[in-house]
Amino acid sequence: MKTVLSGLKPAELEKILNPLPAYRAKQIFAWIQGGTKNFEEMSNLPLPLRRELGEKFLVRGSVLADCLEDSDGTMKLQLELTGGVKIETVLLSDGNERKTACLSTQAGCPAGCVFCKTGALGFRRNLSAAEIVEQFLFLQDYCGAISNLVIMGMGEPLYNLEELRRALALFKERGISPRRITVSTSGVAEGIRDLADKGPPLRLALSLTAALTEKRKALMPITKTNPLPLLREALLYYQEKRRQRITLEAVLLGGINTGEADAEALASFARGLDAVVNLIPWNPVEGLKFQGRPLREPGAAECRAFADMLERKGLSITRRYRKGLGICGACGQLGAV
Ligand code: SAH
Ligand code: SF4
């Protein structure tokens, strides 16, 4: 099988392309990261070299399977990976300069949160660094320069930390600032500690959603192996080492986690952390149930009341705009097969 080059940094390219000189590796890196999909188009390489490279290597391993665009400017791409499994990746635009790529790290997800479509799919496999980078490249083909990255697509990033790290190293090489990269986790304590110890620098978000233990266990089964106190300790450790504000995300599920006791538990979890709470009204996914009853979107008044409760308890709140609903490209709606 041909080796895929998209996920390699210049130094790694140089090694794999040995005995080609380093400047050739740099040229090839620039072409690949600029969006060129095949070697024939690399016009500053001698023709025989282009042919030789094409015989041994592939620029990208994934192929575009589908592209959907929402009226709000959100774009969702479906990619087919080696072996036939499909994943989705999303680009969010704010209408100005800011273009945010939302990247997946796994096909499906083993965490099984009851409110998430990806969770309902189950787990297929981890993505390689190249497959993570290629999502970025395919989105760039359509939209030009991408300014921000959120690792909030399909999968639990901290269950695939080494490949994610490799992809992040490549984004660093491209000059994307760590301040513009957010990784969201459903709560893998060991992974958070590992990030604290070894980096790379980035913005960290924890999908808390429920801070009452029994409720969180029922909504997010990962709580059984990563209990809330352990998670909180890992976050304190992270902040001690990294000195950086974190985000606590809370998906608001109509009638389930928006009461006074939920707000109190959330506030007490956040106390002592330097955190901002991001409220995300649940995006509808058909067929998902909790304790035998279909999930529903929270009402506007319900969201407002919950935000007020949190603010009265001294928390800072942000609300996430809903984008991509029309193409099922919003949070928790990703699920190619
Ligand atoms: N697996 C990681 C990152 C991907 S999920 C995580 O769970 O953090 C990205 C965000 O979408 C998470 O905060 C998750 O809680 C949220 N989410 C999942 N399903 C959702 C849905 N149906 N509506 C709104 N947000 C959802
Ligand atoms: Fe996995 Fe995140 Fe969905 Fe939970 S919310 S199932 S961790 S992708």
Tab-separated table of C-alpha atoms and ligand atoms in Angstrom:
chain	number	residue	atom	x	y	z
A	1	MET	CA	0.000	0.000	0.000
A	2	LYS	CA	1.191	3.525	-0.757
A	3	THR	CA	2.269	5.698	2.170
A	4	VAL	CA	0.117	8.790	2.821
A	5	LEU	CA	2.096	12.019	3.224
A	6	SER	CA	-0.558	14.515	4.414
A	7	GLY	CA	0.084	14.005	8.150
A	8	LEU	CA	3.858	14.429	8.078
A	9	LYS	CA	5.888	17.428	9.233
A	10	PRO	CA	8.811	18.657	7.029
A	11	ALA	CA	11.391	16.777	9.115
A	12	GLU	CA	9.359	13.552	8.864
A	13	LEU	CA	8.898	14.059	5.143
A	14	GLU	CA	12.607	14.550	4.766
A	15	LYS	CA	13.219	11.215	6.451
A	16	ILE	CA	10.707	9.290	4.393
A	17	LEU	CA	11.875	10.930	1.149
A	18	ASN	CA	15.532	10.228	1.857
A	19	PRO	CA	17.850	10.604	-0.125
A	20	LEU	CA	16.023	13.657	-1.504
A	21	PRO	CA	17.501	16.911	-0.136
A	22	ALA	CA	15.714	18.779	2.674
A	23	TYR	CA	14.596	21.606	0.420
A	24	ARG	CA	12.586	19.131	-1.672
A	25	ALA	CA	10.783	17.930	1.468
A	26	LYS	CA	9.989	21.561	2.285
A	27	GLN	CA	8.619	22.162	-1.205
A	28	ILE	CA	6.467	19.057	-1.040
A	29	PHE	CA	5.202	20.024	2.423
A	30	ALA	CA	4.189	23.459	1.116
A	31	TRP	CA	2.305	21.927	-1.828
A	32	ILE	CA	0.451	19.407	0.311
A	33	GLN	CA	-0.504	21.925	2.988
A	34	GLY	CA	-1.484	24.428	0.303
A	35	GLY	CA	-4.075	21.976	-0.970
A	36	THR	CA	-2.431	20.210	-3.910
A	37	LYS	CA	-3.863	16.717	-4.177
A	38	ASN	CA	-1.418	15.020	-6.518
A	39	PHE	CA	2.249	15.066	-7.391
A	40	GLU	CA	1.778	15.980	-11.080
A	41	GLU	CA	0.787	19.505	-10.073
A	42	MET	CA	3.939	20.136	-8.028
A	43	SER	CA	5.441	22.249	-10.758
A	44	ASN	CA	8.753	23.067	-9.082
A	45	LEU	CA	9.722	19.377	-8.966
A	46	PRO	CA	11.395	17.687	-11.964
A	47	LEU	CA	8.917	15.579	-13.945
A	48	PRO	CA	10.614	12.204	-13.343
A	49	LEU	CA	10.569	12.906	-9.603
A	50	ARG	CA	6.846	13.685	-9.698
A	51	ARG	CA	6.232	10.369	-11.422
A	52	GLU	CA	8.424	8.471	-8.995
A	53	LEU	CA	6.672	10.027	-5.978
A	54	GLY	CA	3.279	9.108	-7.418
A	55	GLU	CA	4.314	5.474	-7.644
A	56	LYS	CA	5.277	5.247	-3.986
A	57	PHE	CA	3.145	7.769	-2.138
A	58	LEU	CA	-0.310	9.282	-1.838
A	59	VAL	CA	-0.865	12.935	-0.925
A	60	ARG	CA	-4.169	12.185	0.845
A	61	GLY	CA	-5.659	8.878	1.945
A	62	SER	CA	-9.301	9.994	2.286
A	63	VAL	CA	-11.709	10.916	-0.488
A	64	LEU	CA	-14.589	13.362	-0.488
A	65	ALA	CA	-17.912	11.481	-0.404
A	66	ASP	CA	-20.405	14.325	0.042
A	67	CYS	CA	-20.663	18.046	0.687
A	68	LEU	CA	-23.616	19.853	2.243
A	69	GLU	CA	-24.014	23.577	2.746
A	70	ASP	CA	-26.477	25.210	5.124
A	71	SER	CA	-28.149	28.569	4.483
A	72	ASP	CA	-26.255	30.008	7.486
A	73	GLY	CA	-22.910	29.335	5.751
A	74	THR	CA	-22.046	26.148	7.644
A	75	MET	CA	-20.513	23.452	5.503
A	76	LYS	CA	-20.368	19.768	6.258
A	77	LEU	CA	-18.137	17.336	4.395
A	78	GLN	CA	-18.385	13.604	4.466
A	79	LEU	CA	-15.088	11.829	3.912
A	80	GLU	CA	-14.472	8.217	3.121
A	81	LEU	CA	-11.380	6.864	4.831
A	82	THR	CA	-9.162	3.957	3.896
A	83	GLY	CA	-11.183	0.803	4.517
A	84	GLY	CA	-14.474	2.466	3.583
A	85	VAL	CA	-15.502	3.954	6.927
A	86	LYS	CA	-17.002	7.453	6.710
A	87	ILE	CA	-16.646	10.467	8.965
A	88	GLU	CA	-17.906	14.038	8.958
A	89	THR	CA	-16.192	17.371	9.415
A	90	VAL	CA	-17.696	20.857	9.600
A	91	LEU	CA	-16.718	24.437	8.794
A	92	LEU	CA	-18.416	27.274	10.664
A	93	SER	CA	-18.204	30.836	9.329
A	94	ASP	CA	-19.157	33.964	11.235
A	95	GLY	CA	-19.565	35.935	8.023
A	96	ASN	CA	-16.323	37.829	8.676
A	97	GLU	CA	-12.762	36.665	8.973
A	98	ARG	CA	-13.359	33.866	11.395
A	99	LYS	CA	-13.576	30.413	9.883
A	100	THR	CA	-13.605	27.536	12.323
A	101	ALA	CA	-12.977	23.942	11.354
A	102	CYS	CA	-14.617	21.358	13.583
A	103	LEU	CA	-12.560	18.175	13.301
A	104	SER	CA	-13.309	14.559	14.189
A	105	THR	CA	-10.817	12.279	15.946
A	106	GLN	CA	-12.676	8.967	15.790
A	107	ALA	CA	-15.156	7.227	13.483
A	108	GLY	CA	-18.080	6.842	15.860
A	109	CYS	CA	-17.413	7.159	19.581
A	110	PRO	CA	-17.116	4.671	22.427
A	111	ALA	CA	-18.284	7.124	25.124
A	112	GLY	CA	-21.996	6.591	24.430
A	113	CYS	CA	-23.484	9.874	25.707
A	114	VAL	CA	-27.235	9.378	25.391
A	115	PHE	CA	-27.897	12.781	23.780
A	116	CYS	CA	-25.340	12.485	20.954
A	117	LYS	CA	-25.780	10.966	17.521
A	118	THR	CA	-22.116	9.976	17.248
A	119	GLY	CA	-22.439	8.149	20.552
A	120	ALA	CA	-25.448	6.230	19.230
A	121	LEU	CA	-23.338	4.961	16.304
A	122	GLY	CA	-20.946	3.135	18.586
A	123	PHE	CA	-17.227	2.991	17.963
A	124	ARG	CA	-15.604	2.111	14.628
A	125	ARG	CA	-11.984	3.152	14.925
A	126	ASN	CA	-9.467	5.835	15.816
A	127	LEU	CA	-8.372	8.233	13.093
A	128	SER	CA	-4.714	8.600	12.157
A	129	ALA	CA	-2.997	12.000	12.342
A	130	ALA	CA	-3.156	12.146	8.534
A	131	GLU	CA	-6.928	11.563	8.607
A	132	ILE	CA	-7.337	14.402	11.109
A	133	VAL	CA	-5.164	16.759	9.044
A	134	GLU	CA	-6.982	15.822	5.830
A	135	GLN	CA	-10.306	17.057	7.230
A	136	PHE	CA	-8.633	20.445	7.542
A	137	LEU	CA	-7.247	20.209	4.002
A	138	PHE	CA	-10.597	19.275	2.442
A	139	LEU	CA	-12.343	22.138	4.264
A	140	GLN	CA	-9.573	24.476	3.108
A	141	ASP	CA	-10.167	23.349	-0.513
A	142	TYR	CA	-13.661	24.799	-0.218
A	143	CYS	CA	-13.239	27.764	2.060
A	144	GLY	CA	-9.678	29.052	1.842
A	145	ALA	CA	-7.792	30.068	4.957
A	146	ILE	CA	-9.100	28.600	8.195
A	147	SER	CA	-8.466	30.679	11.313
A	148	ASN	CA	-9.651	28.493	14.200
A	149	LEU	CA	-9.841	24.822	15.080
A	150	VAL	CA	-12.177	23.049	17.442
A	151	ILE	CA	-11.664	19.369	18.110
A	152	MET	CA	-15.363	18.801	18.685
A	153	GLY	CA	-16.426	16.593	15.809
A	154	MET	CA	-17.001	12.876	16.055
A	155	GLY	CA	-15.275	10.980	18.831
A	156	GLU	CA	-13.542	11.487	22.141
A	157	PRO	CA	-10.222	13.223	21.381
A	158	LEU	CA	-8.482	12.125	24.562
A	159	TYR	CA	-9.064	8.481	23.646
A	160	ASN	CA	-6.897	9.143	20.605
A	161	LEU	CA	-4.417	11.546	22.121
A	162	GLU	CA	-1.217	10.439	20.407
A	163	GLU	CA	-2.578	10.793	16.871
A	164	LEU	CA	-4.249	14.076	17.830
A	165	ARG	CA	-0.903	15.311	19.162
A	166	ARG	CA	0.763	14.476	15.871
A	167	ALA	CA	-1.919	16.384	13.979
A	168	LEU	CA	-1.606	19.370	16.341
A	169	ALA	CA	2.168	19.406	15.840
A	170	LEU	CA	1.564	19.742	12.137
A	171	PHE	CA	-0.932	22.575	12.637
A	172	LYS	CA	1.725	24.286	14.749
A	173	GLU	CA	4.169	23.868	11.886
A	174	ARG	CA	1.624	25.655	9.689
A	175	GLY	CA	1.619	28.568	12.119
A	176	ILE	CA	-1.825	28.083	13.678
A	177	SER	CA	-1.627	29.573	17.147
A	178	PRO	CA	-2.518	27.318	20.100
A	179	ARG	CA	-4.867	30.084	21.269
A	180	ARG	CA	-6.991	29.284	18.243
A	181	ILE	CA	-7.282	25.576	18.986
A	182	THR	CA	-9.853	24.139	21.407
A	183	VAL	CA	-10.043	20.503	22.414
A	184	SER	CA	-13.288	19.334	23.984
A	185	THR	CA	-13.394	16.198	26.112
A	186	SER	CA	-16.255	14.334	27.716
A	187	GLY	CA	-13.941	13.821	30.686
A	188	VAL	CA	-10.937	11.523	30.487
A	189	ALA	CA	-9.038	12.392	33.679
A	190	GLU	CA	-5.832	10.648	32.659
A	191	GLY	CA	-5.806	12.415	29.288
A	192	ILE	CA	-6.276	15.817	30.934
A	193	ARG	CA	-3.307	15.146	33.209
A	194	ASP	CA	-1.258	13.971	30.270
A	195	LEU	CA	-2.055	17.207	28.397
A	196	ALA	CA	-1.113	19.189	31.508
A	197	ASP	CA	2.245	17.421	31.693
A	198	LYS	CA	3.222	17.148	28.057
A	199	GLY	CA	1.111	19.695	26.169
A	200	PRO	CA	0.803	20.948	23.525
A	201	PRO	CA	-0.629	24.292	24.652
A	202	LEU	CA	-4.264	24.684	23.599
A	203	ARG	CA	-7.641	25.668	25.000
A	204	LEU	CA	-9.376	22.959	26.970
A	205	ALA	CA	-13.120	22.420	27.265
A	206	LEU	CA	-14.858	19.837	29.437
A	207	SER	CA	-18.339	18.694	28.438
A	208	LEU	CA	-19.778	18.681	31.923
A	209	THR	CA	-23.526	18.824	31.098
A	210	ALA	CA	-24.535	17.406	34.470
A	211	ALA	CA	-22.678	17.789	37.766
A	212	LEU	CA	-25.016	15.599	39.823
A	213	THR	CA	-23.260	12.234	39.887
A	214	GLU	CA	-26.167	9.874	39.274
A	215	LYS	CA	-27.586	12.041	36.521
A	216	ARG	CA	-24.235	12.368	34.798
A	217	LYS	CA	-23.672	8.616	35.002
A	218	ALA	CA	-26.986	8.063	33.265
A	219	LEU	CA	-26.389	10.708	30.590
A	220	MET	CA	-22.657	10.204	30.103
A	221	PRO	CA	-21.548	6.665	30.992
A	222	ILE	CA	-17.888	7.751	30.949
A	223	THR	CA	-18.619	9.109	34.452
A	224	LYS	CA	-18.514	5.535	35.757
A	225	THR	CA	-14.811	5.227	34.982
A	226	ASN	CA	-13.997	8.929	35.436
A	227	PRO	CA	-15.932	10.069	38.497
A	228	LEU	CA	-16.575	13.792	38.918
A	229	PRO	CA	-14.187	14.372	41.849
A	230	LEU	CA	-11.364	12.718	39.882
A	231	LEU	CA	-12.182	14.884	36.888
A	232	ARG	CA	-12.224	18.039	38.966
A	233	GLU	CA	-8.823	17.161	40.428
A	234	ALA	CA	-7.449	16.622	36.936
A	235	LEU	CA	-8.738	20.058	35.899
A	236	LEU	CA	-7.181	21.704	38.968
A	237	TYR	CA	-3.910	19.987	38.106
A	238	TYR	CA	-4.212	21.203	34.502
A	239	GLN	CA	-4.797	24.782	35.622
A	240	GLU	CA	-1.952	24.672	38.095
A	241	LYS	CA	0.410	23.613	35.317
A	242	ARG	CA	-1.009	25.517	32.360
A	243	ARG	CA	-2.441	28.633	34.057
A	244	GLN	CA	-5.256	28.903	31.618
A	245	ARG	CA	-8.977	29.471	31.767
A	246	ILE	CA	-11.016	26.442	30.777
A	247	THR	CA	-14.517	26.090	29.399
A	248	LEU	CA	-17.202	23.961	30.983
A	249	GLU	CA	-19.758	23.028	28.345
A	250	ALA	CA	-23.287	22.149	29.342
A	251	VAL	CA	-25.706	20.690	26.818
A	252	LEU	CA	-29.170	21.773	27.963
A	253	LEU	CA	-31.678	18.938	27.707
A	254	GLY	CA	-35.301	20.068	28.021
A	255	GLY	CA	-36.745	19.132	31.432
A	256	ILE	CA	-33.710	17.038	32.403
A	257	ASN	CA	-30.748	19.092	33.602
A	258	THR	CA	-31.971	22.668	33.914
A	259	GLY	CA	-33.283	22.762	37.495
A	260	GLU	CA	-32.042	24.555	40.603
A	261	ALA	CA	-30.243	21.440	41.917
A	262	ASP	CA	-28.465	21.083	38.545
A	263	ALA	CA	-27.347	24.724	38.672
A	264	GLU	CA	-26.144	24.352	42.257
A	265	ALA	CA	-24.112	21.223	41.445
A	266	LEU	CA	-22.612	22.895	38.395
A	267	ALA	CA	-21.655	25.972	40.401
A	268	SER	CA	-20.060	23.892	43.102
A	269	PHE	CA	-18.087	21.886	40.515
A	270	ALA	CA	-16.862	25.163	38.980
A	271	ARG	CA	-15.937	26.800	42.300
A	272	GLY	CA	-12.172	27.077	42.609
A	273	LEU	CA	-11.639	26.550	38.875
A	274	ASP	CA	-10.960	29.430	36.503
A	275	ALA	CA	-13.792	28.580	34.143
A	276	VAL	CA	-16.424	29.990	31.865
A	277	VAL	CA	-19.621	28.009	31.316
A	278	ASN	CA	-20.801	27.531	27.744
A	279	LEU	CA	-24.495	26.692	27.453
A	280	ILE	CA	-25.485	24.626	24.402
A	281	PRO	CA	-29.202	24.032	23.824
A	282	TRP	CA	-29.581	20.400	22.747
A	283	ASN	CA	-29.702	19.953	18.966
A	284	PRO	CA	-32.353	17.477	17.953
A	285	VAL	CA	-31.381	13.959	16.937
A	286	GLU	CA	-34.190	11.633	16.086
A	287	GLY	CA	-34.768	8.548	18.157
A	288	LEU	CA	-32.637	9.489	21.174
A	289	LYS	CA	-34.227	8.775	24.534
A	290	PHE	CA	-33.469	9.212	28.200
A	291	GLN	CA	-35.059	6.859	30.718
A	292	GLY	CA	-37.589	5.748	28.141
A	293	ARG	CA	-38.682	9.236	27.083
A	294	PRO	CA	-37.655	11.049	23.902
A	295	LEU	CA	-35.224	13.909	24.462
A	296	ARG	CA	-36.491	17.360	23.653
A	297	GLU	CA	-35.007	20.773	23.011
A	298	PRO	CA	-35.110	23.164	25.951
A	299	GLY	CA	-37.414	26.156	25.547
A	300	ALA	CA	-35.992	29.659	25.280
A	301	ALA	CA	-37.397	30.561	28.712
A	302	GLU	CA	-35.924	27.409	30.220
A	303	CYS	CA	-32.452	28.289	28.841
A	304	ARG	CA	-32.706	31.845	30.072
A	305	ALA	CA	-33.833	30.788	33.549
A	306	PHE	CA	-30.953	28.315	33.836
A	307	ALA	CA	-28.418	30.919	32.688
A	308	ASP	CA	-29.821	33.344	35.286
A	309	MET	CA	-29.480	30.763	38.049
A	310	LEU	CA	-25.838	30.203	37.144
A	311	GLU	CA	-25.115	33.912	36.931
A	312	ARG	CA	-26.675	34.503	40.326
A	313	LYS	CA	-24.225	31.934	41.657
A	314	GLY	CA	-21.360	33.986	40.295
A	315	LEU	CA	-20.508	31.999	37.129
A	316	SER	CA	-19.587	33.571	33.791
A	317	ILE	CA	-21.738	32.277	30.963
A	318	THR	CA	-21.499	32.193	27.191
A	319	ARG	CA	-24.146	30.847	24.864
A	320	ARG	CA	-23.305	28.902	21.768
A	321	TYR	CA	-24.892	29.997	18.545
A	322	ARG	CA	-26.601	27.205	16.721
A	323	LYS	CA	-25.108	26.675	13.344
A	324	GLY	CA	-25.540	24.009	10.754
A	325	LEU	CA	-28.860	22.704	12.069
A	326	GLY	CA	-30.262	22.523	8.541
A	327	ILE	CA	-27.622	20.003	7.458
A	328	CYS	CA	-27.275	18.124	10.755
A	329	GLY	CA	-23.868	19.687	11.146
A	330	ALA	CA	-24.429	21.102	14.612
A	331	CYS	CA	-22.900	19.731	17.828
A	332	GLY	CA	-23.913	16.168	18.471
A	333	GLN	CA	-25.530	15.686	15.084
A	334	LEU	CA	-22.553	14.196	13.265
A	335	GLY	CA	-22.878	10.608	12.252
A	336	ALA	CA	-21.751	9.295	8.896
A	337	VAL	CA	-21.831	5.535	8.467
B	1	SAH	N1	-16.401	14.056	22.355
B	1	SAH	C1	-16.059	15.356	22.757
B	1	SAH	C2	-16.063	16.341	21.627
B	1	SAH	C3	-17.119	16.171	20.587
B	1	SAH	S1	-18.781	16.481	21.089
B	1	SAH	C4	-16.985	15.834	23.856
B	1	SAH	O1	-17.977	15.172	24.119
B	1	SAH	O2	-16.664	16.846	24.461
B	1	SAH	C5	-18.835	18.261	21.060
B	1	SAH	C6	-19.849	18.883	21.995
B	1	SAH	O3	-21.183	18.634	21.537
B	1	SAH	C7	-19.788	18.341	23.412
B	1	SAH	O4	-19.785	19.413	24.324
B	1	SAH	C8	-21.076	17.537	23.538
B	1	SAH	O5	-21.510	17.495	24.868
B	1	SAH	C9	-21.999	18.314	22.636
B	1	SAH	N2	-23.165	17.578	22.144
B	1	SAH	C10	-23.286	16.247	21.907
B	1	SAH	N3	-24.517	15.974	21.415
B	1	SAH	C11	-25.191	17.137	21.341
B	1	SAH	C12	-26.475	17.523	20.865
B	1	SAH	N4	-27.320	16.640	20.344
B	1	SAH	N5	-26.814	18.816	20.920
B	1	SAH	C13	-25.952	19.755	21.399
B	1	SAH	N6	-24.718	19.466	21.812
B	1	SAH	C14	-24.322	18.175	21.800
B	2	SF4	FE1	-18.609	10.882	22.117
B	2	SF4	FE2	-18.615	13.539	22.620
B	2	SF4	FE3	-20.749	12.333	21.496
B	2	SF4	FE4	-20.167	11.861	24.051
B	2	SF4	S1	-20.747	13.837	23.159
B	2	SF4	S2	-20.730	10.318	22.533
B	2	SF4	S3	-17.943	11.876	23.996
B	2	SF4	S4	-18.718	12.537	20.593
